[in-house]
Short mmCIF file of C-alpha atoms in Angstrom, two decimals:
data_model
loop_
_atom_site.label_atom_id
_atom_site.label_comp_id
_atom_site.label_asym_id
_atom_site.label_seq_id
_atom_site.Cartn_x
_atom_site.Cartn_y
_atom_site.Cartn_z
CA MET A 18 0.30 -0.03 0.00
CA ARG A 19 3.00 2.39 1.04
CA PHE A 20 4.21 1.58 -2.86
CA LEU A 21 0.71 2.64 -4.42
CA THR A 22 1.22 6.07 -2.24
CA SER A 23 4.59 6.78 -2.73
CA LEU A 24 3.63 6.37 -6.87
CA GLY A 25 0.50 8.10 -6.97
CA GLY A 26 -2.69 6.48 -7.62
CA ALA A 27 -2.94 6.64 -11.33
CA ALA A 28 0.66 5.98 -11.87
CA ALA A 29 0.66 2.94 -9.30
CA LEU A 30 -2.45 1.33 -10.92
CA GLY A 31 -0.75 1.87 -14.24
CA LEU A 32 1.98 -0.22 -13.13
CA VAL A 33 0.14 -2.76 -11.91
CA LEU A 34 -1.79 -3.36 -14.88
CA SER A 35 1.09 -3.13 -17.12
CA SER A 36 2.78 -6.06 -14.59
CA GLN A 37 -0.22 -8.20 -14.71
CA ALA A 38 -0.64 -7.89 -18.75
CA PHE A 39 2.80 -9.33 -19.11
CA ALA A 40 2.09 -12.49 -16.39
CA LEU A 41 0.47 -14.69 -19.22
CA ASP A 42 -1.03 -17.80 -18.21
CA GLU A 43 1.06 -20.82 -20.11
CA ILE A 44 -1.36 -23.40 -22.02
CA LYS A 45 -0.07 -25.84 -24.07
CA PHE A 46 -2.35 -27.23 -26.42
CA ALA A 47 -1.82 -31.00 -28.21
CA THR A 48 -3.33 -31.79 -31.58
CA ASN A 49 -4.06 -35.26 -32.89
CA TRP A 50 -2.05 -35.01 -36.11
CA LEU A 51 0.50 -33.12 -38.21
CA ALA A 52 0.12 -29.56 -38.58
CA GLN A 53 -2.67 -28.58 -41.37
CA ALA A 54 -5.07 -26.09 -42.70
CA GLU A 55 -7.58 -27.92 -40.31
CA HIS A 56 -5.87 -26.64 -37.23
CA GLY A 57 -5.10 -23.44 -38.88
CA GLY A 58 -7.39 -21.27 -35.75
CA PHE A 59 -5.13 -22.56 -33.31
CA TYR A 60 -2.14 -21.45 -35.16
CA GLN A 61 -3.38 -18.10 -36.36
CA ALA A 62 -4.13 -17.33 -32.71
CA VAL A 63 -0.75 -17.74 -32.01
CA ALA A 64 0.51 -15.85 -35.20
CA ASP A 65 -1.27 -12.75 -34.73
CA GLY A 66 -1.44 -12.17 -30.94
CA THR A 67 -4.93 -13.28 -30.20
CA TYR A 68 -3.70 -15.43 -27.54
CA GLU A 69 -1.95 -12.82 -25.76
CA LYS A 70 -4.39 -10.64 -26.14
CA TYR A 71 -6.60 -12.90 -23.96
CA GLY A 72 -3.76 -13.27 -21.45
CA LEU A 73 -2.22 -16.49 -22.49
CA LYS A 74 0.73 -18.00 -23.72
CA VAL A 75 -0.01 -21.06 -26.01
CA GLU A 76 2.21 -23.70 -27.17
CA ILE A 77 0.78 -25.97 -29.53
CA VAL A 78 2.07 -29.29 -29.48
CA GLN A 79 2.19 -30.90 -32.71
CA GLY A 80 0.46 -34.71 -32.92
CA GLY A 81 1.11 -37.22 -35.42
CA PRO A 82 1.57 -40.98 -36.15
CA GLN A 83 3.45 -41.92 -33.03
CA ALA A 84 1.84 -38.95 -30.96
CA ALA A 85 0.55 -39.95 -27.56
CA SER A 86 -1.61 -36.48 -27.34
CA ARG A 87 -4.53 -37.35 -25.24
CA ALA A 88 -2.28 -39.53 -23.01
CA LEU A 89 -0.41 -36.16 -22.54
CA MET A 90 -3.15 -34.29 -21.15
CA LEU A 91 -4.19 -37.04 -19.09
CA ALA A 92 -0.62 -37.02 -17.60
CA GLY A 93 -0.99 -33.24 -16.74
CA LYS A 94 1.79 -32.53 -19.27
CA VAL A 95 -0.47 -30.48 -21.56
CA GLU A 96 -3.64 -28.56 -20.68
CA PHE A 97 -6.05 -29.14 -23.52
CA TYR A 98 -5.95 -31.95 -26.46
CA MET A 99 -8.05 -31.72 -29.64
CA ALA A 100 -10.73 -34.81 -30.23
CA GLY A 101 -11.24 -35.97 -33.34
CA ASN A 102 -15.07 -36.38 -32.87
CA MET A 103 -17.78 -37.28 -30.07
CA LEU A 104 -17.05 -40.76 -30.54
CA GLN A 105 -13.90 -40.50 -28.40
CA PRO A 106 -15.43 -38.83 -25.70
CA LEU A 107 -18.00 -41.91 -25.32
CA ASN A 108 -15.54 -44.24 -25.73
CA ALA A 109 -13.58 -42.34 -22.59
CA LEU A 110 -16.84 -42.23 -20.60
CA ALA A 111 -17.03 -46.01 -21.22
CA GLU A 112 -13.65 -46.56 -19.54
CA ASP A 113 -13.97 -43.80 -16.87
CA ILE A 114 -11.32 -41.53 -18.27
CA PRO A 115 -12.66 -38.07 -17.01
CA VAL A 116 -12.73 -35.84 -19.90
CA VAL A 117 -14.98 -32.97 -21.00
CA GLU A 118 -15.32 -31.00 -24.33
CA VAL A 119 -15.62 -27.63 -23.95
CA ALA A 120 -15.95 -26.70 -27.55
CA ALA A 121 -16.56 -28.24 -31.07
CA ILE A 122 -14.72 -26.08 -33.72
CA PHE A 123 -16.12 -28.07 -36.57
CA GLN A 124 -19.61 -28.60 -37.05
CA LYS A 125 -19.42 -31.45 -39.44
CA ASP A 126 -16.87 -34.45 -39.48
CA PRO A 127 -14.66 -34.19 -42.49
CA GLN A 128 -14.95 -38.09 -43.05
CA VAL A 129 -16.03 -38.60 -46.65
CA LEU A 130 -16.36 -41.44 -48.92
CA ILE A 131 -14.91 -41.02 -52.08
CA THR A 132 -15.90 -42.71 -55.29
CA HIS A 133 -14.83 -42.09 -59.63
CA PRO A 134 -16.93 -39.69 -60.81
CA ASP A 135 -18.03 -42.22 -63.88
CA ALA A 136 -19.18 -45.03 -61.46
CA GLY A 137 -22.80 -44.24 -61.96
CA LEU A 138 -23.64 -43.29 -58.28
CA GLU A 139 -26.71 -40.46 -57.46
CA LYS A 140 -27.41 -41.18 -53.96
CA PHE A 141 -25.45 -42.12 -50.66
CA GLU A 142 -27.49 -45.55 -50.59
CA ASP A 143 -26.11 -46.13 -54.39
CA LEU A 144 -22.60 -46.83 -52.24
CA ALA A 145 -24.26 -49.98 -51.41
CA LYS A 146 -23.70 -51.38 -54.51
CA LEU A 147 -20.06 -51.24 -54.92
CA PRO A 148 -17.91 -54.34 -54.07
CA THR A 149 -15.18 -52.64 -52.28
CA ILE A 150 -15.05 -49.57 -49.72
CA PHE A 151 -11.07 -49.14 -48.34
CA MET A 152 -11.62 -48.04 -44.88
CA GLY A 153 -9.21 -48.10 -41.94
CA THR A 154 -10.06 -50.61 -38.96
CA ASP A 155 -11.19 -47.31 -36.92
CA GLY A 156 -13.70 -46.19 -40.11
CA PHE A 157 -15.10 -50.01 -40.06
CA ALA A 158 -16.12 -50.24 -36.74
CA SER A 159 -17.68 -46.78 -35.94
CA PHE A 160 -18.70 -44.94 -39.44
CA PHE A 161 -19.44 -48.05 -41.41
CA GLN A 162 -21.62 -49.93 -38.49
CA TRP A 163 -23.43 -46.49 -38.80
CA MET A 164 -23.95 -46.85 -42.51
CA LYS A 165 -25.39 -50.30 -42.52
CA SER A 166 -27.91 -49.13 -39.76
CA ALA A 167 -29.12 -46.01 -41.23
CA TYR A 168 -29.15 -47.14 -45.01
CA PRO A 169 -29.45 -50.88 -45.30
CA GLY A 170 -27.72 -52.28 -47.88
CA PHE A 171 -24.21 -52.06 -46.99
CA LYS A 172 -22.24 -55.48 -46.33
CA ASP A 173 -19.08 -56.19 -44.06
CA GLU A 174 -18.00 -57.53 -47.72
CA GLN A 175 -17.34 -54.82 -49.38
CA TYR A 176 -14.72 -53.73 -46.62
CA LYS A 177 -11.19 -53.92 -47.89
CA PRO A 178 -8.42 -52.50 -45.60
CA TYR A 179 -7.40 -48.96 -46.15
CA ALA A 180 -3.42 -48.54 -46.01
CA PHE A 181 -3.58 -44.54 -46.43
CA ASN A 182 -2.42 -45.11 -50.13
CA PRO A 183 -4.61 -43.74 -52.82
CA GLY A 184 -3.28 -46.27 -55.51
CA PRO A 185 -5.95 -49.34 -54.90
CA PHE A 186 -8.73 -47.03 -55.16
CA LEU A 187 -7.64 -45.17 -58.17
CA ALA A 188 -6.91 -48.59 -60.01
CA ASP A 189 -10.76 -49.59 -59.31
CA LYS A 190 -13.30 -47.63 -60.63
CA GLN A 191 -15.94 -49.91 -58.68
CA SER A 192 -14.21 -49.08 -55.26
CA ALA A 193 -14.77 -46.17 -52.70
CA GLN A 194 -11.99 -44.77 -50.45
CA GLN A 195 -12.70 -43.24 -47.12
CA GLY A 196 -10.77 -39.98 -46.23
CA TYR A 197 -11.04 -36.35 -44.64
CA ILE A 198 -12.72 -34.30 -47.39
CA THR A 199 -9.99 -31.47 -46.88
CA SER A 200 -6.99 -33.59 -47.65
CA GLU A 201 -7.64 -37.03 -49.46
CA PRO A 202 -9.60 -35.35 -52.60
CA PHE A 203 -6.71 -33.19 -53.23
CA ALA A 204 -4.11 -36.09 -53.63
CA ILE A 205 -6.57 -37.88 -55.64
CA GLU A 206 -6.99 -34.91 -58.01
CA THR A 207 -3.19 -34.75 -57.90
CA GLU A 208 -2.21 -38.17 -58.72
CA GLY A 209 -5.46 -39.46 -60.00
CA GLY A 210 -5.77 -36.49 -62.63
CA PHE A 211 -9.13 -36.40 -62.23
CA LYS A 212 -12.29 -34.69 -59.54
CA PRO A 213 -13.37 -37.32 -57.73
CA GLN A 214 -17.29 -37.57 -56.39
CA LEU A 215 -17.55 -36.64 -52.96
CA PHE A 216 -20.02 -38.14 -50.24
CA LEU A 217 -19.75 -36.10 -46.73
CA LEU A 218 -20.96 -38.52 -43.85
CA ALA A 219 -22.43 -35.63 -42.05
CA ASP A 220 -24.85 -34.57 -44.71
CA TYR A 221 -26.18 -37.79 -44.70
CA GLY A 222 -26.94 -38.28 -40.77
CA PHE A 223 -23.39 -39.03 -39.47
CA GLU A 224 -23.54 -35.67 -37.08
CA THR A 225 -20.87 -35.36 -34.81
CA TYR A 226 -19.12 -32.74 -34.02
CA SER A 227 -15.50 -32.40 -34.68
CA THR A 228 -12.33 -30.82 -34.09
CA LEU A 229 -13.22 -30.59 -30.48
CA ILE A 230 -11.12 -28.73 -27.72
CA GLU A 231 -10.74 -31.38 -24.94
CA GLY A 232 -9.91 -30.77 -21.22
CA ARG A 233 -9.82 -32.89 -18.15
CA LYS A 234 -12.52 -32.58 -15.95
CA ASP A 235 -11.07 -31.55 -12.84
CA TYR A 236 -8.48 -29.15 -14.92
CA VAL A 237 -11.84 -27.27 -16.47
CA GLU A 238 -13.86 -27.10 -13.21
CA ALA A 239 -10.78 -25.52 -11.53
CA ASN A 240 -9.87 -22.85 -14.27
CA LYS A 241 -13.02 -21.91 -15.61
CA ASP A 242 -12.14 -18.24 -16.54
CA LEU A 243 -8.68 -19.85 -18.42
CA THR A 244 -10.59 -22.41 -20.20
CA GLN A 245 -12.91 -19.43 -21.46
CA ARG A 246 -10.59 -17.11 -22.58
CA PHE A 247 -8.80 -20.17 -24.17
CA VAL A 248 -12.05 -21.15 -26.09
CA ASP A 249 -12.59 -17.27 -27.04
CA ALA A 250 -9.24 -16.52 -28.34
CA THR A 251 -9.30 -19.72 -30.30
CA ILE A 252 -12.85 -18.97 -31.77
CA GLU A 253 -11.40 -15.22 -32.74
CA GLY A 254 -8.50 -17.22 -34.34
CA TRP A 255 -10.72 -18.98 -36.64
CA TYR A 256 -12.47 -16.15 -37.91
CA ASN A 257 -9.31 -14.13 -38.50
CA TYR A 258 -7.76 -17.59 -40.29
CA LEU A 259 -10.86 -17.85 -42.28
CA TYR A 260 -11.53 -14.40 -43.35
CA GLY A 261 -8.55 -12.37 -42.49
CA ASP A 262 -4.87 -12.45 -43.26
CA ASN A 263 -3.54 -16.15 -42.21
CA ALA A 264 -0.09 -15.95 -44.20
CA ALA A 265 1.58 -15.76 -40.95
CA ALA A 266 -0.17 -18.54 -39.46
CA ASN A 267 0.23 -20.61 -42.51
CA GLU A 268 4.03 -20.25 -42.32
CA LEU A 269 3.69 -21.55 -38.90
CA ILE A 270 1.88 -24.70 -39.94
CA LYS A 271 4.65 -25.42 -42.61
CA LYS A 272 7.23 -24.92 -39.72
CA ASP A 273 5.84 -27.77 -38.15
CA ASN A 274 5.04 -29.88 -40.49
CA PRO A 275 7.23 -29.26 -43.89
CA GLU A 276 5.40 -31.69 -46.15
CA MET A 277 2.42 -29.27 -45.98
CA THR A 278 2.04 -27.12 -49.48
CA ASP A 279 0.29 -23.69 -49.75
CA ASP A 280 -1.64 -25.57 -52.30
CA GLN A 281 -2.73 -28.42 -49.91
CA ILE A 282 -3.47 -25.29 -47.25
CA ALA A 283 -5.65 -23.63 -49.79
CA PHE A 284 -7.27 -26.60 -50.95
CA SER A 285 -8.72 -27.26 -47.52
CA ILE A 286 -9.73 -23.81 -46.55
CA GLU A 287 -11.84 -23.55 -49.66
CA THR A 288 -13.08 -26.59 -48.53
CA MET A 289 -14.12 -26.07 -44.87
CA LYS A 290 -15.62 -23.10 -46.28
CA SER A 291 -17.63 -24.68 -49.35
CA PHE A 292 -18.59 -27.62 -47.25
CA GLY A 293 -19.78 -25.66 -43.80
CA LEU A 294 -17.50 -27.88 -41.77
CA VAL A 295 -16.61 -25.16 -39.25
CA GLU A 296 -19.41 -22.51 -39.94
CA SER A 297 -23.01 -24.20 -40.34
CA GLY A 298 -25.95 -25.31 -38.21
CA GLU A 299 -26.08 -23.34 -34.79
CA ALA A 300 -22.46 -21.74 -35.47
CA LEU A 301 -24.21 -19.73 -38.13
CA GLU A 302 -25.98 -17.60 -35.30
CA LYS A 303 -24.25 -18.36 -32.22
CA GLY A 304 -20.72 -18.55 -33.15
CA ILE A 305 -17.96 -21.00 -34.18
CA GLY A 306 -17.91 -23.36 -31.34
CA CYS A 307 -21.11 -24.14 -30.52
CA MET A 308 -22.79 -27.19 -29.32
CA THR A 309 -26.11 -28.05 -28.32
CA ASP A 310 -27.55 -30.62 -26.31
CA GLU A 311 -29.86 -31.95 -29.33
CA LYS A 312 -27.22 -32.50 -31.54
CA GLN A 313 -25.16 -34.34 -29.17
CA GLN A 314 -28.43 -36.50 -28.37
CA ALA A 315 -29.32 -37.14 -31.94
CA PHE A 316 -25.61 -38.60 -32.55
CA TYR A 317 -25.41 -40.80 -29.32
CA GLU A 318 -28.57 -42.32 -30.19
CA SER A 319 -27.71 -42.95 -33.77
CA MET A 320 -24.49 -44.63 -32.54
CA VAL A 321 -26.24 -46.66 -30.13
CA LYS A 322 -28.51 -47.81 -32.65
CA ALA A 323 -25.59 -49.14 -34.87
CA GLY A 324 -24.37 -50.78 -32.00
CA VAL A 325 -21.22 -48.56 -31.53
CA VAL A 326 -21.49 -47.24 -28.15
CA LYS A 327 -23.84 -48.90 -25.22
CA ASP A 328 -27.22 -47.48 -24.14
CA GLY A 329 -27.98 -45.93 -20.87
CA ILE A 330 -24.99 -43.43 -20.15
CA ASP A 331 -25.09 -40.08 -19.07
CA ILE A 332 -23.70 -38.30 -22.14
CA LYS A 333 -24.02 -34.57 -20.56
CA SER A 334 -20.94 -35.82 -18.53
CA ILE A 335 -18.76 -35.47 -21.33
CA TYR A 336 -19.43 -32.17 -22.68
CA THR A 337 -20.45 -28.65 -21.74
CA THR A 338 -22.19 -25.78 -23.45
CA GLU A 339 -20.99 -23.63 -20.70
CA PHE A 340 -18.53 -21.69 -22.70
CA VAL A 341 -19.84 -21.47 -26.60
CA CYS A 342 -23.04 -20.42 -28.33
CA LYS A 343 -22.03 -16.83 -26.92
CA GLY A 344 -21.64 -15.58 -30.49
CA VAL A 345 -17.89 -14.22 -29.75
CA GLY A 346 -15.50 -13.56 -32.79
CA MET A 347 -18.51 -12.94 -35.13
CA ASN A 348 -17.95 -9.74 -35.58
CA LEU A 349 -14.54 -10.36 -37.31
CA LYS A 350 -16.30 -12.30 -40.44
CA LYS A 351 -16.02 -10.57 -43.34
#
């Protein structure tokens, strides 16, 4: 108090606020894959100082094939993790892993089935006529079980392992291949020399949120102000990445992942916009990151029907809408 008196009220207050401004809360955020445009809003908020504006110093810990990103969060080595979609927290709930989703950056899961344009397929259910669908084991255990439930006609015999190489699909015109709509179609256009036909599962009923911000329950409960600031700054980062100058963010992405190209980044950004991955549904009116109980319940019920998850669990324990749907950052959209 004598310190404040000797400096004078206004001057002292200014000094205190200035010192507080530099005392940034440090956060580590772990992604679930190598750096790419689909992580752009997070990198944008680092690159343009948005996190600092919210009193945060954020380090992005890049994921990848050998990365145990979620385990790092559970061990307290990082504060937040990027969950792929709602199946991850649903599985965590079944295993009593204490996580909670605090924001859904993608309103739509990017999972897509890719076909040849001259395969004679007009509707999603027409894919049941194909003898072969290349899928990973996780896809077979999740979205393919939903496909069989929601669209009778799909059969286990269609499944062939997908080795993350488009070669077998390119060689077989009567096949489909799984992928992320922001990534694999670009590789197929580049290698195959044709524009493939795309069936985004989210547009046919596989309505899970994706690219979620996940934290440990105890950490989020004990750090609500910090969590809110991280969510708000990230949302602003996404608006700025999609509609502002994203050059610096893209350079950070390429620094973390040198194999990423400008053409791939541009394709991914355009695809995110044109298919409404980030902005559709409730996010159009209430802002990026929004989640609703209705959509969460509908997806859960569809997974129960498909036999992917168990019935009778309390799904509201694995997500909260407390930090989202507030229109944050919508003024930044140009």
